[in-house]
Coordinates of C-alpha atoms in Angstrom, one line a residue:
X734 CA 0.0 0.0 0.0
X735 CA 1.0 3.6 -1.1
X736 CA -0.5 6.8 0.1
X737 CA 0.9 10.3 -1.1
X738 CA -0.8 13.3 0.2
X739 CA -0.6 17.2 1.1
X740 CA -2.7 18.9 3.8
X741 CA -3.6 22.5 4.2
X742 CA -0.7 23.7 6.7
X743 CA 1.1 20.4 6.6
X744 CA -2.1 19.6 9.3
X745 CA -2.5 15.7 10.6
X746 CA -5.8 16.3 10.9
X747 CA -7.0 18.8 7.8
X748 CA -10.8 17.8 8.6
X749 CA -12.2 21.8 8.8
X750 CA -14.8 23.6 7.7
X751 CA -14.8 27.7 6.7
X752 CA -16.9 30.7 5.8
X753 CA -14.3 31.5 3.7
X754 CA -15.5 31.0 -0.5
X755 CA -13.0 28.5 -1.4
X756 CA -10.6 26.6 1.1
X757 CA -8.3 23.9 0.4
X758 CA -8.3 21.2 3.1
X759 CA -5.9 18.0 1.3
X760 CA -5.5 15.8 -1.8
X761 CA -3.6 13.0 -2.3
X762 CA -3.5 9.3 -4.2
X763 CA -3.2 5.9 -2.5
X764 CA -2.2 2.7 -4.3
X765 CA -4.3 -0.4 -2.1
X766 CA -4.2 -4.0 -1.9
X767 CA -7.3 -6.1 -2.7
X768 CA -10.0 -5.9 0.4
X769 CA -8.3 -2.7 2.1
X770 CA -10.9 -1.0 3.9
X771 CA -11.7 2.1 5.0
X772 CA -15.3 3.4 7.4
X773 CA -16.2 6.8 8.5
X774 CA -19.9 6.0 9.6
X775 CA -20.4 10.0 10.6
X776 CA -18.3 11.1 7.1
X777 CA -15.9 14.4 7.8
X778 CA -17.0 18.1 7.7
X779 CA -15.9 18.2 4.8
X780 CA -16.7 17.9 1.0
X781 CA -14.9 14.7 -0.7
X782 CA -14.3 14.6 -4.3
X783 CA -12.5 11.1 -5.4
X784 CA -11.4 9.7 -9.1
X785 CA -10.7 6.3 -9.6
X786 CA -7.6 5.8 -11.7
X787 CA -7.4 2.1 -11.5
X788 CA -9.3 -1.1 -10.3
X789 CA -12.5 -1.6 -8.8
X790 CA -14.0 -0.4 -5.3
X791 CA -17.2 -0.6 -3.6
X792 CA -17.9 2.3 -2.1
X793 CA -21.3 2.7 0.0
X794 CA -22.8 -0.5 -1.5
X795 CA -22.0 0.8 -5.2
X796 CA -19.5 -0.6 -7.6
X797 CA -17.2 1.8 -9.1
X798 CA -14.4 1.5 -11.8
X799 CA -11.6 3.4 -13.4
X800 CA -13.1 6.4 -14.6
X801 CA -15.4 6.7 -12.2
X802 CA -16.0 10.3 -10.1
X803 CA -17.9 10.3 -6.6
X804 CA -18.8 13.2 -4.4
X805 CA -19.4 13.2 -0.9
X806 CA -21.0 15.4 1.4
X807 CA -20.6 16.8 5.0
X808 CA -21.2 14.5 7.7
X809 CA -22.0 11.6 4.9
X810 CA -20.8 8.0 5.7
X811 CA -18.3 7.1 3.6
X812 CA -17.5 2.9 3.7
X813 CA -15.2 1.6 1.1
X814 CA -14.1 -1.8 -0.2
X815 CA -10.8 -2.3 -2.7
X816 CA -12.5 -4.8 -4.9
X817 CA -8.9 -5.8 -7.1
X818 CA -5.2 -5.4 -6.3
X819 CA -3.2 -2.4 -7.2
X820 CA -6.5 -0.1 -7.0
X821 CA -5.3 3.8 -7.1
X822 CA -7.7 6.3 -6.3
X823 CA -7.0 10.7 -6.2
X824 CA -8.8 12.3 -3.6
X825 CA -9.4 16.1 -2.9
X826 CA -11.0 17.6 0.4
X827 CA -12.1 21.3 0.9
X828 CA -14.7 23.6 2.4
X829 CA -16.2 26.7 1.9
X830 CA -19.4 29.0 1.1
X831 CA -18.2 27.9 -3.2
X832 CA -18.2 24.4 -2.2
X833 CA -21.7 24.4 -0.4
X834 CA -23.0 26.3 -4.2
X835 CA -21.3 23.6 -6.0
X836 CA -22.3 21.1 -4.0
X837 CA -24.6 21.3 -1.0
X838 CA -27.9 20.0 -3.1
X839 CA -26.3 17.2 -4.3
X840 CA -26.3 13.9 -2.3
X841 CA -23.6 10.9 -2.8
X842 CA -23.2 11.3 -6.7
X843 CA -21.2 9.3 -9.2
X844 CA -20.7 10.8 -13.0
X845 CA -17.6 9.3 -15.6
X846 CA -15.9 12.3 -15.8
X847 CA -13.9 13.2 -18.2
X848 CA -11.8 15.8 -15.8
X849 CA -9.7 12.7 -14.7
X850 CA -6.1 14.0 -15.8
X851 CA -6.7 17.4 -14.5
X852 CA -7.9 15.9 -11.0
X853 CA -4.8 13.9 -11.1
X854 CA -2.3 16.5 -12.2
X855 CA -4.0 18.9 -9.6
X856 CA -3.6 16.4 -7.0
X857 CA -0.2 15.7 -7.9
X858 CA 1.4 19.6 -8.3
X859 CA -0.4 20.1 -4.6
X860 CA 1.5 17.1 -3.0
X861 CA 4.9 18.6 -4.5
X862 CA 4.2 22.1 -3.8
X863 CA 2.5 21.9 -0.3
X864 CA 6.2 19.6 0.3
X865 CA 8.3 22.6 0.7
X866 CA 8.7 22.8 4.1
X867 CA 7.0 26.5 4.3
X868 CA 4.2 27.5 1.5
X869 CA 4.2 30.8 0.9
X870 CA 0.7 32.5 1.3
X871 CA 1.2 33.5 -2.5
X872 CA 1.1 29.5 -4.0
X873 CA -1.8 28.6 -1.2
X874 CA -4.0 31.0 -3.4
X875 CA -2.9 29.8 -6.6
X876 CA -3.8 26.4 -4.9
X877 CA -6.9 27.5 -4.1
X878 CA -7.4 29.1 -7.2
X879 CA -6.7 25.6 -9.2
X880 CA -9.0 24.1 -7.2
X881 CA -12.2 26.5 -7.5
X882 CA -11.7 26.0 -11.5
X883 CA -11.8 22.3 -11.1
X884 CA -14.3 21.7 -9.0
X885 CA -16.6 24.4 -10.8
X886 CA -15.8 22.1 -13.8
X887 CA -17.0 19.0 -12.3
X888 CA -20.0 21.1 -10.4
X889 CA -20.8 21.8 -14.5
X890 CA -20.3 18.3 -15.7
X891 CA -22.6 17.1 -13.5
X892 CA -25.2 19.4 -13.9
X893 CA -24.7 17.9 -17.8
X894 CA -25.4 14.6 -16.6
X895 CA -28.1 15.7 -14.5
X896 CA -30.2 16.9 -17.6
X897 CA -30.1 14.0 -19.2
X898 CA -32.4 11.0 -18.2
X899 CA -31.9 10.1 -14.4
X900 CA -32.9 6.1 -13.7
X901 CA -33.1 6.8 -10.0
X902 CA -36.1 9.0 -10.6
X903 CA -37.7 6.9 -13.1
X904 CA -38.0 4.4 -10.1
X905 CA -40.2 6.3 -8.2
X906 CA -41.9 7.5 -11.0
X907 CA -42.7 4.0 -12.2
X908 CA -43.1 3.2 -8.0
X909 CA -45.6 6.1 -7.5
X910 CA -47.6 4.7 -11.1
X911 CA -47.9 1.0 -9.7
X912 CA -48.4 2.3 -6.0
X913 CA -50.7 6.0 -6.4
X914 CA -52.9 4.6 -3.0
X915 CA -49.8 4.6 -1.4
X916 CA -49.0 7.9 0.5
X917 CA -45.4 8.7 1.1
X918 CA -43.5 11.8 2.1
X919 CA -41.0 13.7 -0.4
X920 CA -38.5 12.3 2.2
X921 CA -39.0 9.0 1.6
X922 CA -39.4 8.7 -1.8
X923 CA -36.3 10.8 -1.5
X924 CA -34.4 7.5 0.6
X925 CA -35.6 5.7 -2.4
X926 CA -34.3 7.5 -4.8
X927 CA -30.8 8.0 -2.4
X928 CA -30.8 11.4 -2.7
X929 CA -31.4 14.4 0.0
X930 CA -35.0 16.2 0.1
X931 CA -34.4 19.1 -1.4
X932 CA -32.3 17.5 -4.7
X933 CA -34.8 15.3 -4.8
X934 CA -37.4 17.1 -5.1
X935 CA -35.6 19.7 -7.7
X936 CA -34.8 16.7 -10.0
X937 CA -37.9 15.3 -10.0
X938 CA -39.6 18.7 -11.3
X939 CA -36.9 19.3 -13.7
X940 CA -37.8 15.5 -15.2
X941 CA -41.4 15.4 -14.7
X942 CA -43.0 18.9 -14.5
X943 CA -44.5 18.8 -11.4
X944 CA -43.8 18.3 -7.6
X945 CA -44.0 14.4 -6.3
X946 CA -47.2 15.2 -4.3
X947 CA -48.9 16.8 -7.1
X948 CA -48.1 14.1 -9.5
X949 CA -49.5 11.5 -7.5
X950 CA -52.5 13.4 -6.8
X951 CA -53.0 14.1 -10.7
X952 CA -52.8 10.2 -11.0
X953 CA -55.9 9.5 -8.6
X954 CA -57.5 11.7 -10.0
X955 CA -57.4 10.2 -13.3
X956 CA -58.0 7.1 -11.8
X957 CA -61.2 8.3 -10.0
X958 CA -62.3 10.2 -13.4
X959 CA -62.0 6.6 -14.8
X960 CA -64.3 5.0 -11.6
X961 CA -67.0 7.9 -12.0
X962 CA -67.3 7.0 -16.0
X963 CA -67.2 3.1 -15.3
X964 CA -68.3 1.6 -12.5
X965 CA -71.2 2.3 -9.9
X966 CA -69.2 3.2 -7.1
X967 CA -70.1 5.7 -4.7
X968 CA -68.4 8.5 -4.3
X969 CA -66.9 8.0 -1.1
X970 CA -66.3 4.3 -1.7
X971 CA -64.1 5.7 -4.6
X972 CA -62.4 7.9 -2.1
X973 CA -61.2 5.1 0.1
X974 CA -60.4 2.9 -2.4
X975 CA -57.8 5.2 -4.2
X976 CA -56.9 6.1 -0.1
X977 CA -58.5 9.2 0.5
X978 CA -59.2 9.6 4.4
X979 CA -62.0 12.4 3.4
X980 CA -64.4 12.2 0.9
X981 CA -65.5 15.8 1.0
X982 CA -61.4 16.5 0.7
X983 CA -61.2 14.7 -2.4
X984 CA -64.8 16.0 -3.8
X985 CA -62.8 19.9 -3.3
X986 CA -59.6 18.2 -4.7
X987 CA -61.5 16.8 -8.1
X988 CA -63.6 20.0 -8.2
X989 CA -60.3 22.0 -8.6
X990 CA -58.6 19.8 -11.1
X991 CA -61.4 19.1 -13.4
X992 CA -63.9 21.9 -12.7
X993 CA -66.8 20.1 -11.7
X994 CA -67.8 17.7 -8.8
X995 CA -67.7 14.4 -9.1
X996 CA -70.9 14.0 -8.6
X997 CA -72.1 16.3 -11.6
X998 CA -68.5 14.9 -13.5
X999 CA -70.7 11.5 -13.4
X1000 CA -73.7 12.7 -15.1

């Protein structure tokens, strides 16, 4: 096993966090053995970028391969497996008010970047600068400086990938179709999905149009448009069955979409 790294200040323990806009904490490489381990169940403080040079790893219950980019959060656990000998990985850690605009949305993410030899090369001018004994304040800007560019490149390259078809939400789209009696919370269907509320939430608008709440309401709906027009159900049985509580709430709900009651919808 080889690990290379630098820290900010030459610190043993560069784990920090700052209200400064861009702060360098400490990047390095390490070259593991098959089965090395490594578990922070309560994550750092800090934001975690890694690029996996070489080999396989699983890394929170996901298999990743050379090419692969992950991104961690603050305080997220971070559990990792070396899956094949000689497995070389480049890590970066930093904090700061430009890291939590990048990033603070985002939950564990994986993209194949193509910013690989830049993340390396960044990681490897830090280790040889930050090992002159005394850094000048002068090249811990530029280092800061390097670092803002790249990770506002990754932040961009994975606002790419974002755009482009996302499976994890077509899961709970396809979960809240088969399942619309089924009354969940944005948080859970944002567990699901393994992603934080608030990304979530944003992704699944940007995809679908609507919140998650109002597209499963717009699918009962439908469904109880389809029950008034074909069976003789009552109206409130056809509230309990789609799993309405309240019939007179989903009589106010169906007036609102539709314009009518369901009552007067029926005939």
């Amino acid at each position: 096993m080889e690990i290379q790294y630098a820290s900010y200040n030459g610190a043993v323990n560069s784990d920090r966090t700052s209200n400064e806009y861009i702060k360098f904490n400490s990047c390095g490489w390490g070259l593991y053995p098959k089965n090395f381990s490594m578990k922070r169940p309560n994550g750092r403080l800090d934001y975690m970028i890694a690029y996996i040079s070489n080999g396989k790893v699983n890394f929170n219950d996901n298999i990743l391969s050379s090419g692969d980019m992950y991104i961690c959060r603050p305080g997220q656990s971070q559990n990792l497996l070396s899956l094949e000998e000689n497995y070389l990985h480049y890590w970066i850690h930093f904090t700061g008010t430009a890291a939590d605009r990048l990033f603070k949305e985002s939950n564990y993410t994986v993209i194949k970047s193509t910013l690989g030899d830049r993340f390396e090369k960044f990681c490897k001018e830090t280790v040889r600068t930050h090992s002159i004994p005394k850094i000048s304040h002068y090249d811990s800007m530029i280092t800061e400086g390097k670092l803002l560019t790249l990770i506002t490149s990754i932040a961009k390259e994975m606002d790419a990938s974002d755009n482009t078809k996302d499976n994890r939400i077509e899961r709970i789209i396809k979960y809240i179709c088969d399942n619309p009696s089924v009354s969940l919370t944005n948080q859970q269907y944002a567990d699901m999905a393994n992603m934080s509320k608030y990304y979530f939430i944003r992704k699944f608008v940007t995809i679908v149009g609507t919140s998650p709440q109002k597209y499963r309401q717009n699918i009962l709906l439908e469904k109880a448009m389809l029950l008034l027009e074909n069976t003789t159900l009552r109206i409130n049985e056809i509230a309990y069955s789609l799993g309405f509580d309240d019939s007179l709430y989903f009589s106010r709900l169906f007036k609102k979409q539709y314009g009518v009651s369901p009552s007067k919808y029926r005939k």
